[in-house]
């Protein structure tokens, strides 16, 4: 299956401006999912902000995306 980090890398192609935020959100997800760190309001708000940002962004079209 796809890991959250692989998904973040794939999502960063059409949303390059969010690449660092996606990777940070993926790390936060893994930390909570695999019990390395407890979930918190701050972590939730940071991940939710990435989601909100992408929801309002325009993805790059295929010929604009680096592969």
CSV table of C-alpha atoms in Angstrom, one decimal:
chain,number,residue,atom,x,y,z
A,1,UNK,CA,0.0,0.0,0.0
A,2,UNK,CA,0.9,3.6,-0.3
A,3,UNK,CA,2.5,5.3,2.7
A,4,UNK,CA,1.5,8.7,3.9
A,5,UNK,CA,4.9,10.0,2.8
A,6,UNK,CA,4.5,8.6,-0.7
A,7,UNK,CA,1.1,10.2,-0.9
A,8,UNK,CA,2.6,13.6,0.3
A,9,UNK,CA,5.3,13.3,-2.4
A,10,UNK,CA,2.7,12.5,-5.1
A,11,UNK,CA,0.4,15.4,-3.9
A,12,UNK,CA,3.3,17.8,-4.0
A,13,UNK,CA,3.7,17.5,-7.7
A,14,UNK,CA,0.5,19.3,-8.6
A,15,UNK,CA,0.7,21.4,-5.4
A,16,UNK,CA,4.4,22.2,-5.3
A,17,UNK,CA,3.9,25.3,-3.1
A,18,UNK,CA,2.7,22.9,-0.4
A,19,UNK,CA,5.5,20.3,-0.7
A,20,UNK,CA,7.1,21.1,2.7
A,21,UNK,CA,3.7,21.4,4.4
A,22,UNK,CA,2.5,18.1,3.0
A,23,UNK,CA,5.7,16.4,4.2
A,24,UNK,CA,5.3,18.0,7.7
A,25,UNK,CA,1.6,16.8,7.8
A,26,UNK,CA,2.7,13.3,6.8
A,27,UNK,CA,5.2,13.2,9.6
A,28,UNK,CA,2.7,14.5,12.1
A,29,UNK,CA,0.2,11.8,10.9
A,30,UNK,CA,2.9,9.0,11.3
A,31,UNK,CA,3.9,10.3,14.7
A,32,UNK,CA,0.4,10.1,16.0
A,33,UNK,CA,-0.6,6.9,14.2
A,34,UNK,CA,2.4,5.0,15.4
A,35,UNK,CA,2.3,6.4,18.9
A,36,UNK,CA,5.6,8.4,18.7
A,37,UNK,CA,3.8,11.5,19.9
A,38,UNK,CA,0.4,12.2,21.2
A,39,UNK,CA,-2.1,14.0,19.0
A,40,UNK,CA,-2.8,17.6,20.1
A,41,UNK,CA,-4.9,20.6,19.0
A,42,UNK,CA,-1.8,22.2,17.6
A,43,UNK,CA,-1.0,19.2,15.4
A,44,UNK,CA,-4.6,18.9,14.3
A,45,UNK,CA,-4.7,22.6,13.4
A,46,UNK,CA,-1.4,22.4,11.5
A,47,UNK,CA,-2.6,19.4,9.4
A,48,UNK,CA,-6.1,21.0,8.9
A,49,UNK,CA,-4.4,24.2,7.7
A,50,UNK,CA,-2.6,22.2,5.0
A,51,UNK,CA,-5.9,20.6,4.0
A,52,UNK,CA,-7.6,24.0,3.8
A,53,UNK,CA,-4.8,25.5,1.8
A,54,UNK,CA,-4.8,22.8,-0.8
A,55,UNK,CA,-8.6,22.8,-1.0
A,56,UNK,CA,-8.4,26.4,-2.0
A,57,UNK,CA,-5.4,26.1,-4.4
A,58,UNK,CA,-5.3,25.4,-8.1
A,59,UNK,CA,-3.3,22.3,-9.0
A,60,UNK,CA,-0.7,22.5,-11.7
A,61,UNK,CA,-1.8,21.0,-15.0
A,62,UNK,CA,0.1,18.0,-16.4
A,63,UNK,CA,2.6,19.9,-18.5
A,64,UNK,CA,3.4,22.2,-15.6
A,65,UNK,CA,4.2,19.2,-13.2
A,66,UNK,CA,7.7,18.0,-12.8
A,67,UNK,CA,8.0,14.2,-12.8
